[in-house]
PDB file of C-alpha atoms and ligand atoms in Angstrom:
ATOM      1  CA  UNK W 930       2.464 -30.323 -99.717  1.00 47.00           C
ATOM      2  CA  UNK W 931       0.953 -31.722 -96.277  1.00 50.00           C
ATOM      3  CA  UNK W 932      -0.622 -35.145 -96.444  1.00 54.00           C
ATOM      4  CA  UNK W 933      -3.222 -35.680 -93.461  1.00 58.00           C
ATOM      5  CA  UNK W 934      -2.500 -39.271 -92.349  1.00 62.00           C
ATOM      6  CA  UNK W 935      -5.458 -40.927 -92.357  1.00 66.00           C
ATOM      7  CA  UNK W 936      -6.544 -40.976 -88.713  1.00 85.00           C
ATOM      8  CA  UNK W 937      -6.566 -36.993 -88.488  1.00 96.00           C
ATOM      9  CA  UNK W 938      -9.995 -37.718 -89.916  1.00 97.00           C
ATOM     10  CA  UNK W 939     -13.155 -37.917 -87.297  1.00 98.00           C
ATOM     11  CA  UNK W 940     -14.800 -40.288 -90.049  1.00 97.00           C
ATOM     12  CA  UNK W 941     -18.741 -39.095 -88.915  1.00 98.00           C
ATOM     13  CA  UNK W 942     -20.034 -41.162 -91.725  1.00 98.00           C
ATOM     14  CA  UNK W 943     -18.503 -44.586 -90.370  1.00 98.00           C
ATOM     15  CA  UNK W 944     -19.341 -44.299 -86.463  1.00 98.00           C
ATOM     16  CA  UNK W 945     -22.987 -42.809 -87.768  1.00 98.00           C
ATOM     17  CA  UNK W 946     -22.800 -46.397 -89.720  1.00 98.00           C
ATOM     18  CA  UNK W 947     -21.370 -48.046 -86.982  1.00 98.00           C
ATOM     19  CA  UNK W 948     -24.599 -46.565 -84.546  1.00 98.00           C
ATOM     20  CA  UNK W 949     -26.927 -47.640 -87.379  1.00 98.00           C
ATOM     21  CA  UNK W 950     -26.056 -51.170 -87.086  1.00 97.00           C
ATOM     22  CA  UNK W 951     -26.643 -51.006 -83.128  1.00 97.00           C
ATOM     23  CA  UNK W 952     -30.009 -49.505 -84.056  1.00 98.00           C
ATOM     24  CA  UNK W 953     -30.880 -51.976 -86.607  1.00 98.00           C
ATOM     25  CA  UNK W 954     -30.611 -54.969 -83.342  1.00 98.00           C
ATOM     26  CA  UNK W 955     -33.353 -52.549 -80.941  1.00 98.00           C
ATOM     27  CA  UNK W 956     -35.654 -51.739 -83.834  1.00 98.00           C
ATOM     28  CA  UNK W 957     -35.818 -56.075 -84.455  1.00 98.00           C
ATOM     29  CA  UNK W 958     -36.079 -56.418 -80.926  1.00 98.00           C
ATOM     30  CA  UNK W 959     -38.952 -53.796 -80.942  1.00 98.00           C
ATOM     31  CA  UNK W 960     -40.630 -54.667 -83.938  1.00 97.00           C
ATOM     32  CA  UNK W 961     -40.649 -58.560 -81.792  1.00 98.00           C
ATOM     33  CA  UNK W 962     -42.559 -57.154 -79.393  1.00 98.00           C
ATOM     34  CA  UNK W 963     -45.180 -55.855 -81.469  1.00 97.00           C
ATOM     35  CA  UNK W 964     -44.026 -51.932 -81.622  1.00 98.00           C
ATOM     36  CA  UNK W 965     -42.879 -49.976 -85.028  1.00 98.00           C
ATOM     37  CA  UNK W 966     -40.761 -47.031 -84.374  1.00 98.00           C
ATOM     38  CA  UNK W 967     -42.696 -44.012 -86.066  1.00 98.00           C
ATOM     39  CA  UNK W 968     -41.419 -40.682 -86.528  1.00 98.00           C
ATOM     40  CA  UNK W 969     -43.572 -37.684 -87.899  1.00 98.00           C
ATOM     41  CA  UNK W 970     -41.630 -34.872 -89.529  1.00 98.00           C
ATOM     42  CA  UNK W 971     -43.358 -31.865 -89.664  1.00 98.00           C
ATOM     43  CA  UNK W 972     -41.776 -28.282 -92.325  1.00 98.00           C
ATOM     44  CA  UNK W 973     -43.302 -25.258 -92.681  1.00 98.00           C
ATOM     45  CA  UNK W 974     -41.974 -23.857 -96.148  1.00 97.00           C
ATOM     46  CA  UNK W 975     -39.798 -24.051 -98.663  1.00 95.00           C
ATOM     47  CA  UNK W 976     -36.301 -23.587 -97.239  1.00 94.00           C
ATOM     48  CA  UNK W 977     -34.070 -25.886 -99.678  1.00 93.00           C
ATOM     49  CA  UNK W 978     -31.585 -26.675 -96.986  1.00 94.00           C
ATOM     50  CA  UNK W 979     -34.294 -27.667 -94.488  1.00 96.00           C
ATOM     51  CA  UNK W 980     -36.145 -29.829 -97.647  1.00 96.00           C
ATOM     52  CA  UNK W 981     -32.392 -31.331 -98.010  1.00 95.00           C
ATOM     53  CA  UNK W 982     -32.306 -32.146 -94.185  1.00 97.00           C
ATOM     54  CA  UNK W 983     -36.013 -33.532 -93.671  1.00 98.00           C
ATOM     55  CA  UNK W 984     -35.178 -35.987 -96.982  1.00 98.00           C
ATOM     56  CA  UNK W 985     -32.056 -37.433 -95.466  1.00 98.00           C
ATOM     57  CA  UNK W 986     -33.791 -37.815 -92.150  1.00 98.00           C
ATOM     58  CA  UNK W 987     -36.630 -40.013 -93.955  1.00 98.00           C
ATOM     59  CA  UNK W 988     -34.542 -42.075 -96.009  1.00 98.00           C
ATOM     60  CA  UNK W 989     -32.498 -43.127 -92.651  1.00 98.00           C
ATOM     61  CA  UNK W 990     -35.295 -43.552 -90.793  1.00 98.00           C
ATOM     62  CA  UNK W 991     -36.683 -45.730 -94.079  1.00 98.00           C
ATOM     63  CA  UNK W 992     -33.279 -47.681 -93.693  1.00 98.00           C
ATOM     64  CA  UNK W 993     -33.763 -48.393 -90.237  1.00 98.00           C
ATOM     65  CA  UNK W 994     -37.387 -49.926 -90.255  1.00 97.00           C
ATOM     66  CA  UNK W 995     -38.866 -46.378 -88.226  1.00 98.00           C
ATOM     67  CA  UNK W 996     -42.239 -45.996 -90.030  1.00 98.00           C
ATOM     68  CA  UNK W 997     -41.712 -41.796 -90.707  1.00 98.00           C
ATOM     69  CA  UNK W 998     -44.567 -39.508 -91.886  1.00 98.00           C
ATOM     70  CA  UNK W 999     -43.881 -36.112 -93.392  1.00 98.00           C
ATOM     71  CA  UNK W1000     -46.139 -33.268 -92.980  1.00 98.00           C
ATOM     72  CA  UNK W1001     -45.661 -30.032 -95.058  1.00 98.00           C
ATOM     73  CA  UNK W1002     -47.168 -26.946 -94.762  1.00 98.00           C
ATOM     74  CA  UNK W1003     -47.351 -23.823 -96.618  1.00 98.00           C
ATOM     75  CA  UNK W1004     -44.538 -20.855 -95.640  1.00 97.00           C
ATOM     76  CA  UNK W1005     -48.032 -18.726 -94.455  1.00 97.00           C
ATOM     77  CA  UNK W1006     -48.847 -21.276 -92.370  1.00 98.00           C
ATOM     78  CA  UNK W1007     -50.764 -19.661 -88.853  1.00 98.00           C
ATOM     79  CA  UNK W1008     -49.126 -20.952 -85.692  1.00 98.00           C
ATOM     80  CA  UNK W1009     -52.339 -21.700 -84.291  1.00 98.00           C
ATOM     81  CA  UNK W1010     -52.924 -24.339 -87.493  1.00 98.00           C
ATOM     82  CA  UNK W1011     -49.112 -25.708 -86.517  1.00 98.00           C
ATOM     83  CA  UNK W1012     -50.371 -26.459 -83.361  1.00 98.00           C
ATOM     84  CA  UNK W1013     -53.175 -27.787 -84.097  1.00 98.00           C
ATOM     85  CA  UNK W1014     -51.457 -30.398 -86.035  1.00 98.00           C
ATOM     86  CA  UNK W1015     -48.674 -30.967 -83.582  1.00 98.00           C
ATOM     87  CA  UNK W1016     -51.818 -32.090 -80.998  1.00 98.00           C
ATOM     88  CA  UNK W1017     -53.173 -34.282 -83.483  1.00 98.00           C
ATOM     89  CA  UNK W1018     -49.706 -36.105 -84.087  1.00 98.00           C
ATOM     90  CA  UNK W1019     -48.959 -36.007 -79.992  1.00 98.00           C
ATOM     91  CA  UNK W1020     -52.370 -37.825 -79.803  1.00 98.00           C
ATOM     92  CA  UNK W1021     -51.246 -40.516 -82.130  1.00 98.00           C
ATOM     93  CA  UNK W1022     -50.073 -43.594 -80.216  1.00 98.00           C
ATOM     94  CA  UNK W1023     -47.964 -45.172 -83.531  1.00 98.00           C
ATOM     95  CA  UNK W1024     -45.568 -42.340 -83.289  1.00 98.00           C
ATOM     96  CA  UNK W1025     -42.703 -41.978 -80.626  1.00 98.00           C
ATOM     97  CA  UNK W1026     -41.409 -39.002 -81.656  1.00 98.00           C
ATOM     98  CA  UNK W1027     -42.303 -35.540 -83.292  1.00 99.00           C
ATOM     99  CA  UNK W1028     -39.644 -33.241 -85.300  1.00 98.00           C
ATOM    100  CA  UNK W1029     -40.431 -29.912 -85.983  1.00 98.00           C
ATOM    101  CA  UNK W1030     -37.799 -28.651 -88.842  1.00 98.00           C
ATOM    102  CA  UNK W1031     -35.996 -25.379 -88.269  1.00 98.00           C
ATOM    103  CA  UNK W1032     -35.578 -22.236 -88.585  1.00 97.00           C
ATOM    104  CA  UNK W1033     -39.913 -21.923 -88.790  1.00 98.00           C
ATOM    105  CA  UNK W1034     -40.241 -18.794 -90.770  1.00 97.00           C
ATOM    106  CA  UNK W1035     -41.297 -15.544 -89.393  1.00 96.00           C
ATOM    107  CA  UNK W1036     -43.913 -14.866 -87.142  1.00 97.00           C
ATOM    108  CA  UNK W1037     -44.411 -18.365 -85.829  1.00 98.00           C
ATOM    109  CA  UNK W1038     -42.827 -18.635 -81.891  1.00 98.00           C
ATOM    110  CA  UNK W1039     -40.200 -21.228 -82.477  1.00 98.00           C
ATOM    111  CA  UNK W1040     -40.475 -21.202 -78.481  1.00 98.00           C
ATOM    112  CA  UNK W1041     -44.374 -21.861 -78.530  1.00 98.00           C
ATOM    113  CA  UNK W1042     -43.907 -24.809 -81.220  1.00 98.00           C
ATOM    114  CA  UNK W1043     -41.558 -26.647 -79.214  1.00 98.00           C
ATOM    115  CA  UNK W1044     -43.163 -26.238 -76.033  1.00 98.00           C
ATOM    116  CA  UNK W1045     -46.178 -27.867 -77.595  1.00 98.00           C
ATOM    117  CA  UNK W1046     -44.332 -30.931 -78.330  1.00 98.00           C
ATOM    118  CA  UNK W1047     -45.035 -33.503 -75.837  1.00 98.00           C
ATOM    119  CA  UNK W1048     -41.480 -33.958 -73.783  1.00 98.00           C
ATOM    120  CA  UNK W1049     -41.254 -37.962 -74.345  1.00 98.00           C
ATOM    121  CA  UNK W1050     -41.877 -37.571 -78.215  1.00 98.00           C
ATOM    122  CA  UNK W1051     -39.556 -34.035 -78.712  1.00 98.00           C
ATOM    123  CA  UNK W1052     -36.594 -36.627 -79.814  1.00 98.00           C
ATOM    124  CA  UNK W1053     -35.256 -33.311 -80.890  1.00 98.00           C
ATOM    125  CA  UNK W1054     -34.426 -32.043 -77.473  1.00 98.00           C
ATOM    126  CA  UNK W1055     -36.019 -28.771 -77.963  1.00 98.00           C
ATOM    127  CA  UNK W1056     -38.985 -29.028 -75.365  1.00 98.00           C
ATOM    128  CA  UNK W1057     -37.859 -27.157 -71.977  1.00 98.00           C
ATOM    129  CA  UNK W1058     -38.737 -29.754 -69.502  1.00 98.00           C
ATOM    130  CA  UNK W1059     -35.780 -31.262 -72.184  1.00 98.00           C
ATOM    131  CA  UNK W1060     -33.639 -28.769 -72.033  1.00 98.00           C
ATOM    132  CA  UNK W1061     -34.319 -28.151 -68.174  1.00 98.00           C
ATOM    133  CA  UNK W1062     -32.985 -31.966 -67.581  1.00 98.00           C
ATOM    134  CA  UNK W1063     -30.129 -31.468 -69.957  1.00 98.00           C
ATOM    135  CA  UNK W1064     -28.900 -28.470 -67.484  1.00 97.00           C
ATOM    136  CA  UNK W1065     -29.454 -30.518 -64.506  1.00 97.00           C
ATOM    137  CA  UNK W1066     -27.659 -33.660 -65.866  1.00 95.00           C
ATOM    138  CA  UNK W1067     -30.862 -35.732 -66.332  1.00 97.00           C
ATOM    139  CA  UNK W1068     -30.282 -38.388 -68.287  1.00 96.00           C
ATOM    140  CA  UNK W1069     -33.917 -39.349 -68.641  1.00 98.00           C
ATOM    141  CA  UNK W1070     -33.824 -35.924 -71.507  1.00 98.00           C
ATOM    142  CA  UNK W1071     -33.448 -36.064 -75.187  1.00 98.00           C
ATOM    143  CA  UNK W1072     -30.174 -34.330 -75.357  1.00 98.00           C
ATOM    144  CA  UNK W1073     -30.719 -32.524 -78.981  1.00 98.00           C
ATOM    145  CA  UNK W1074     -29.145 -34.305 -81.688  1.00 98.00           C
ATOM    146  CA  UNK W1075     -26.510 -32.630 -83.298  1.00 98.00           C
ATOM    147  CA  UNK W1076     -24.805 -31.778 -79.778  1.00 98.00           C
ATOM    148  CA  UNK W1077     -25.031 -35.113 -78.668  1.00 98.00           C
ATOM    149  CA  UNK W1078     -23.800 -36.825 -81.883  1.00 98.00           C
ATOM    150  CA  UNK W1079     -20.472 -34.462 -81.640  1.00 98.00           C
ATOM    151  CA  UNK W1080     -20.446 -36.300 -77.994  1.00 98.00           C
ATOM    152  CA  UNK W1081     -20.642 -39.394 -79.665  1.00 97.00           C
ATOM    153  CA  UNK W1082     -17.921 -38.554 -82.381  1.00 98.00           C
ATOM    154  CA  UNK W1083     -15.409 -37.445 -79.318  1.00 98.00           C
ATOM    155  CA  UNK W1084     -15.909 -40.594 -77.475  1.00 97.00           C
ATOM    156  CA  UNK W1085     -15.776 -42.671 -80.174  1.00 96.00           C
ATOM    157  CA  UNK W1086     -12.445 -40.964 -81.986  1.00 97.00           C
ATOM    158  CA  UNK W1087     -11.186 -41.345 -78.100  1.00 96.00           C
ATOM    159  CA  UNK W1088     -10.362 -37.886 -77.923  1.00 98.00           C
ATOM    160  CA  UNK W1089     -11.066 -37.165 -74.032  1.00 98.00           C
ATOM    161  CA  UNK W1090     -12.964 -34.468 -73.259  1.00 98.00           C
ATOM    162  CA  UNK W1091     -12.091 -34.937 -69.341  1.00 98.00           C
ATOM    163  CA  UNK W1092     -10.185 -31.790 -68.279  1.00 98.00           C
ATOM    164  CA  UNK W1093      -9.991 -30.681 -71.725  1.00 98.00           C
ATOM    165  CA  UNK W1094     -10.459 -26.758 -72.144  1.00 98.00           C
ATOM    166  CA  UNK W1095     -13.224 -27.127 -75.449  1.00 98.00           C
ATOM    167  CA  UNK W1096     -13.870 -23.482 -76.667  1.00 99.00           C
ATOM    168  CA  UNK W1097     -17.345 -23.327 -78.453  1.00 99.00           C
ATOM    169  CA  UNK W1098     -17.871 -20.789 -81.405  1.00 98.00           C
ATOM    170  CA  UNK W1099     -21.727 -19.894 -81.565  1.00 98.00           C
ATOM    171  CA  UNK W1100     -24.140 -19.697 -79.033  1.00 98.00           C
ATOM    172  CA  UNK W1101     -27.001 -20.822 -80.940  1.00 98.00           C
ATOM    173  CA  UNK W1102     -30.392 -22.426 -79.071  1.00 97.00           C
ATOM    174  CA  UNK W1103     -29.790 -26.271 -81.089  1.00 98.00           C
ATOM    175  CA  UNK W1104     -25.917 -26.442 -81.313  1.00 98.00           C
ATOM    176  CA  UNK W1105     -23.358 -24.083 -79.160  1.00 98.00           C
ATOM    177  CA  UNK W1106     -25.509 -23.844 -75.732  1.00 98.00           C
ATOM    178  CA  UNK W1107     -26.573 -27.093 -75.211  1.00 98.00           C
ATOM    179  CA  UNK W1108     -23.049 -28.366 -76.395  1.00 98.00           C
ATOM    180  CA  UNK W1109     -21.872 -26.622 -73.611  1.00 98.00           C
ATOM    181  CA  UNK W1110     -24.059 -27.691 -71.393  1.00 98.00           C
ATOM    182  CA  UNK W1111     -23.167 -31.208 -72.554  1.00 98.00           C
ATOM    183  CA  UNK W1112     -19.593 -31.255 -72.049  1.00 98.00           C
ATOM    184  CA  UNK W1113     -19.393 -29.170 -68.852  1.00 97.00           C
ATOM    185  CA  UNK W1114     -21.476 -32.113 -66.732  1.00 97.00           C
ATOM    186  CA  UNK W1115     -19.790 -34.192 -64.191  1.00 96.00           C
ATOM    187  CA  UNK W1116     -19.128 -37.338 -65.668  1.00 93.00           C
ATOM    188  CA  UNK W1117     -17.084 -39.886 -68.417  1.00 91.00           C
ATOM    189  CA  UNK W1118     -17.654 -38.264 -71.747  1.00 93.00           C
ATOM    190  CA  UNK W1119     -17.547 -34.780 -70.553  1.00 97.00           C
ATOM    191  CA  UNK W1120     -15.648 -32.890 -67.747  1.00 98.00           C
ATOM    192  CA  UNK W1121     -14.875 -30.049 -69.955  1.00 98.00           C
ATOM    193  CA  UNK W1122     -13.812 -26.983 -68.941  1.00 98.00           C
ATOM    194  CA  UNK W1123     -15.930 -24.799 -71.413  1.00 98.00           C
ATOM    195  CA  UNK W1124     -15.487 -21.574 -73.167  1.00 98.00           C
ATOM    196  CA  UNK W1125     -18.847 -20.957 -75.274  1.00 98.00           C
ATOM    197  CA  UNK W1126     -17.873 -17.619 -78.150  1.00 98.00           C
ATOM    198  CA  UNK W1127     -20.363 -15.565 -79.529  1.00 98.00           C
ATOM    199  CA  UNK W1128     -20.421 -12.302 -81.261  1.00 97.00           C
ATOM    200  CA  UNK W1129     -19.839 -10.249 -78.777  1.00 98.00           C
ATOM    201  CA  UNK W1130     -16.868 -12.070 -77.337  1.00 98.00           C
ATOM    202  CA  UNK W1131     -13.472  -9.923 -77.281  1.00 98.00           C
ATOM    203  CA  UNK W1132     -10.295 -11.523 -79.363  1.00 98.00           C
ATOM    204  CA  UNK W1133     -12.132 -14.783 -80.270  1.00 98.00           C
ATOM    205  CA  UNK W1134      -8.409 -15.743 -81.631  1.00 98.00           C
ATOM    206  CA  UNK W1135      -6.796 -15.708 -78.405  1.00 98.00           C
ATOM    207  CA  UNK W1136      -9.649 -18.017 -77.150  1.00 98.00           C
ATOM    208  CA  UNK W1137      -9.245 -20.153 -80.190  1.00 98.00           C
ATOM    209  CA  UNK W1138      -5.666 -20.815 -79.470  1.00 98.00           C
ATOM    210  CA  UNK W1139      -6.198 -21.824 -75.648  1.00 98.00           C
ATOM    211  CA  UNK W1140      -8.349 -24.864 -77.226  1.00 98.00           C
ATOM    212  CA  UNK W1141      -7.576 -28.554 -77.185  1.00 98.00           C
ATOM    213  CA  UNK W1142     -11.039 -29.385 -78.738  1.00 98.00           C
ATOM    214  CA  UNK W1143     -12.239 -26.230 -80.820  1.00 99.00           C
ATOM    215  CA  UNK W1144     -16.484 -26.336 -81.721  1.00 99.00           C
ATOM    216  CA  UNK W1145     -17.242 -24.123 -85.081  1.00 98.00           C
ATOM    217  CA  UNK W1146     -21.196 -23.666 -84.836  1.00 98.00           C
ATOM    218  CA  UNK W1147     -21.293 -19.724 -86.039  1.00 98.00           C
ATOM    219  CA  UNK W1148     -22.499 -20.155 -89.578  1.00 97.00           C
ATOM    220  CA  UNK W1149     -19.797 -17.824 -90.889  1.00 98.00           C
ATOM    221  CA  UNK W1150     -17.919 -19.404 -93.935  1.00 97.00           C
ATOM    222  CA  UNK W1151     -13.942 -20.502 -93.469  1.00 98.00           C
ATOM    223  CA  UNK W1152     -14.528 -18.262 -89.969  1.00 98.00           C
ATOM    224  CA  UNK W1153     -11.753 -20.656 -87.855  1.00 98.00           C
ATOM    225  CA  UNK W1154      -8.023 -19.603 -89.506  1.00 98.00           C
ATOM    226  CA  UNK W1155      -5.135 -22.167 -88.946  1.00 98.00           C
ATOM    227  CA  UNK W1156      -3.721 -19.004 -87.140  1.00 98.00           C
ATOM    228  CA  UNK W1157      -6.491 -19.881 -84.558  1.00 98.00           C
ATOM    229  CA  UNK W1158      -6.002 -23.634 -83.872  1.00 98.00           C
ATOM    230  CA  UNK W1159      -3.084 -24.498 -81.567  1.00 98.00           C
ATOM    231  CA  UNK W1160      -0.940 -27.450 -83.186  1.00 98.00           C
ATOM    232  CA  UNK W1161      -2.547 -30.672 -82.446  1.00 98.00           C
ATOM    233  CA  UNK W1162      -6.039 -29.699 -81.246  1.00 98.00           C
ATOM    234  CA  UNK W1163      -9.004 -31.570 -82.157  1.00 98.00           C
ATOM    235  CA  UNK W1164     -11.618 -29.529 -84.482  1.00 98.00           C
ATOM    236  CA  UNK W1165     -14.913 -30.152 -84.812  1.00 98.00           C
ATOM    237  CA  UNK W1166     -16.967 -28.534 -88.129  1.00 98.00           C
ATOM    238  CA  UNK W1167     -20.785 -27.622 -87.082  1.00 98.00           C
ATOM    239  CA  UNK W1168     -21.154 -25.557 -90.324  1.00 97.00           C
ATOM    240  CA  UNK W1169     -23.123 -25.804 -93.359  1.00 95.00           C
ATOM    241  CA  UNK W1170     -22.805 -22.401 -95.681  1.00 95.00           C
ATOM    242  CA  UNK W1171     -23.811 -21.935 -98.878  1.00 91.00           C
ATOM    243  CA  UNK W1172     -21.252 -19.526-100.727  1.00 92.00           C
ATOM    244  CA  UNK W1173     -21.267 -19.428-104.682  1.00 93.00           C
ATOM    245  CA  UNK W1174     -23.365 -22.601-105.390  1.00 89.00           C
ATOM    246  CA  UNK W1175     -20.803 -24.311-102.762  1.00 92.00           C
ATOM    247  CA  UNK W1176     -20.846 -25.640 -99.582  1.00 91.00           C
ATOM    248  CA  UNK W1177     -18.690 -25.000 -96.999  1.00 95.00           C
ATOM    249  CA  UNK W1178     -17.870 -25.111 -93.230  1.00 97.00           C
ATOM    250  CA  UNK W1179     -16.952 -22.730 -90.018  1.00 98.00           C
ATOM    251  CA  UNK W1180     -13.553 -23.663 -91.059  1.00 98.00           C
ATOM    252  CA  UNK W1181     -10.733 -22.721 -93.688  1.00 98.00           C
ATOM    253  CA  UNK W1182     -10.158 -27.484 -93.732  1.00 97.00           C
ATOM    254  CA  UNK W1183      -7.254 -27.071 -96.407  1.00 97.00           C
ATOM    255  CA  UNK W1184      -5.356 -24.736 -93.967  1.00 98.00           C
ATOM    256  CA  UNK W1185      -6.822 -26.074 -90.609  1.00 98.00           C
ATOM    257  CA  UNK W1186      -5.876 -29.394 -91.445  1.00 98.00           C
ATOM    258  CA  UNK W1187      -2.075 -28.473 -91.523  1.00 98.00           C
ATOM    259  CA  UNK W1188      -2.190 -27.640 -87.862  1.00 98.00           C
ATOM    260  CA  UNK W1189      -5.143 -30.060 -86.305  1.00 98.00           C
ATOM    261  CA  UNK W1190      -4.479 -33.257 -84.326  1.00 98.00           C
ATOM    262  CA  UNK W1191      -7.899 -34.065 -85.815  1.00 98.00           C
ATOM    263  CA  UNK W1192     -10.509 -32.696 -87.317  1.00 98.00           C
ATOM    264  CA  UNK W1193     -13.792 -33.578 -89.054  1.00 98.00           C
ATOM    265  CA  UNK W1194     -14.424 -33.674 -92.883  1.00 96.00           C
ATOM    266  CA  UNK W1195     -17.429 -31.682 -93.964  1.00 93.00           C
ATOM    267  CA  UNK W1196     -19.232 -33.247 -95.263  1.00 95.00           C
ATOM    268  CA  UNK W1197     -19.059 -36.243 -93.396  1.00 96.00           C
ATOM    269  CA  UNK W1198     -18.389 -34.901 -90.073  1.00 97.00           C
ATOM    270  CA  UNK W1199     -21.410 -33.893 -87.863  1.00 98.00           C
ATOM    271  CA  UNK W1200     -24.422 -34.243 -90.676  1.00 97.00           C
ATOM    272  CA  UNK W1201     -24.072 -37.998 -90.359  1.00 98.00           C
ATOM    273  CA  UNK W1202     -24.395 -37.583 -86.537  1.00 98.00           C
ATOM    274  CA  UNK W1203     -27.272 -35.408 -85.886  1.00 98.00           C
ATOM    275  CA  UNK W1204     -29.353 -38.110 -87.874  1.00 98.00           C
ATOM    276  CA  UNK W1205     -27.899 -41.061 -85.799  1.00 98.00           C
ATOM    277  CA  UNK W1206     -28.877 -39.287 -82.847  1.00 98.00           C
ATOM    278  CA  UNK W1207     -32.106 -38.669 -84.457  1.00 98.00           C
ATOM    279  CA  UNK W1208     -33.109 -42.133 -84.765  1.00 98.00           C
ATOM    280  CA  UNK W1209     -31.013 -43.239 -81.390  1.00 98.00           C
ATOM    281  CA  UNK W1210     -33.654 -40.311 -79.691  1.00 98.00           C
ATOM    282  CA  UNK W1211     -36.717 -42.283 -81.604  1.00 98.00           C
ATOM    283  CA  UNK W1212     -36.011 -45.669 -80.365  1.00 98.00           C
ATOM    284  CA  UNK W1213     -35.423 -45.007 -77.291  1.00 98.00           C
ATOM    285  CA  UNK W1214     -38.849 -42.850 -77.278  1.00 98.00           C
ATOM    286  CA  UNK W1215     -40.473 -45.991 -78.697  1.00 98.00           C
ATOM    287  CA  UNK W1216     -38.281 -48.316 -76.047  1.00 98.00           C
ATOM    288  CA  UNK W1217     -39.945 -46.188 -73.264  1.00 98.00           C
ATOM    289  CA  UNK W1218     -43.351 -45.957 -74.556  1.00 97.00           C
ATOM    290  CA  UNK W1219     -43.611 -50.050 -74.283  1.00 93.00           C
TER     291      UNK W1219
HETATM  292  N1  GUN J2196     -32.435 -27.356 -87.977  1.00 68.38           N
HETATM  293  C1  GUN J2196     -31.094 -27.500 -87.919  1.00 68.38           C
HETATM  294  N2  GUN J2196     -30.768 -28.515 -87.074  1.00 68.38           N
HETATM  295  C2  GUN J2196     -31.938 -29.009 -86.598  1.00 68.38           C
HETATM  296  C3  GUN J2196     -32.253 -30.072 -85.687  1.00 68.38           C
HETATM  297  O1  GUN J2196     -31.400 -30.757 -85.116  1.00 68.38           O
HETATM  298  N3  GUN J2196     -33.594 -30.273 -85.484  1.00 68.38           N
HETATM  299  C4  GUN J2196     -34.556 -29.505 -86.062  1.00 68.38           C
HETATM  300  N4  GUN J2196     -35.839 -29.766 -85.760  1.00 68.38           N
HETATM  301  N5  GUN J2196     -34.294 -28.512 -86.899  1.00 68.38           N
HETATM  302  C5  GUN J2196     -32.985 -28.280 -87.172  1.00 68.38           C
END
């Protein structure tokens, strides 16, 4: 039997705890100066893993001393009553920041809602003035959170990114594309040489094995195959599947973890992330807004 020695693990859950604390000393320093963090969260139906997502998101934000409101609206919901709401709550000077959950169910413009978001409260990156500054290298952007949190586990693990060839599985609008966007920038923390795999990609495999840092964002169960991973690369697990009543990731972890320099648990990888980011995103928006 293979033991993993106890550094192959990209502990999410720690670092997210370790960014927490950090938090904890701006939100004082904040609440000093007379200015409460607030966060709205706004869900349009009944999706159980979004209701899952939006209830970890309040109780960190709870933890943290960001005053969060949660607004839920039926699955019928017209996108014209969405965004009426979303211009009541940018009009709202005690919150910094507006989250919209997705996926939005069918036929509200995901594009539309997010465009609607004012850019300095969209602490979810999703607002293309946003995205536009993320492509350019702005760093005056919300990068979107679960993107930059994987950032923030690299860095943090010290695995270097600069140079590194990073191949990306998933092309996806809040993970894969502006991951790759991320890591392809001029700069410390990035430098990558990127490789961003989609569906219609030829011999994903052969990509896979070229990888020192290998992304799984596809939403396919077990997809990445220890046959896929060249010995010692680092692998990062974006996926959440439901299969049988169990969760489980882009990647086969019993078998990947026999071949991986590192890789992260999941759970306890990336989840823990995205919501550090989240509340890094919100008080920074309320920093700004002072
Ligand atoms: N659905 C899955 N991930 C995210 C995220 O980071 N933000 C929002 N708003 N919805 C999501």
């Amino acid at each position: 039997m293979t033991t993993a020695s106890p550094d192959k693990f990209i502990d999410g859950r720690a670092i997210a705890a370790l960014i927490h604390r950090e938090l904890a000393q701006r939100v004082a320093e904040l609440r000093k100066r007379g200015t409460v963090p607030g966060l709205a969260f706004v869900r349009v139906g009944e999706d159980p893993a979004s209701r899952v997502y939006v209830g970890r998101k309040e109780k960190a934000c709870a933890d943290l001393g960001i005053v969060s409101q949660t607004h839920v609206l039926p699955e019928k919901t017209p996108e014209t009553e969405l965004l009426s709401l979303i211009a009541q709550l940018n009009a709202d000077p005690r919150l910094h920041g507006i989250l919209v959950q997705a996926p939005l169910p069918k036929p509200i413009r995901e594009s539309v809602v997010y465009a609607a978001v004012l850019p300095h409260k969209d602490v979810d990156g999703f607002h293309p003035i946003n995205v536009g500054k993320l492509m350019l290298g702005d760093a005056t952007g919300f990068r979107p959170c679960t993107p930059a949190g994987i950032c923030e586990l690299l860095v943090r693990s010290q695995v270097s990114t600069d140079g590194a060839e990073v191949v990306i599985l998933g092309r996806g609008n809040i993970v894969g594309k502006p991951m790759a966007a991320l890591l392809c920038q001029k700069g410390a923390g990035a430098n990558a040489t990127v490789t961003l795999c989609h569906s219609a990609t030829r011999d994903i495999a052969a990509h896979c094995r070229r990888a020192d840092i290998l992304i799984a964002a596809l939403g396919v169960p077990e997809f990445v195959k220890a046959d896929m991973v060249r010995p010692g690369a680092v692998v990062i697990d974006v996926g959440v599947n439901r299969v049988e009543g169990r969760l489980v990731g882009d990647v086969d972890f019993a078998e990947v973890l026999k071949v991986a320099g590192k890789i992260t648990p999941n759970p306890g990888g990336v989840g823990p992330m995205t919501i550090a980011m989240l509340l890094q995103n919100t008080v920074r928006a309320a920093e700004l807004a002072l």
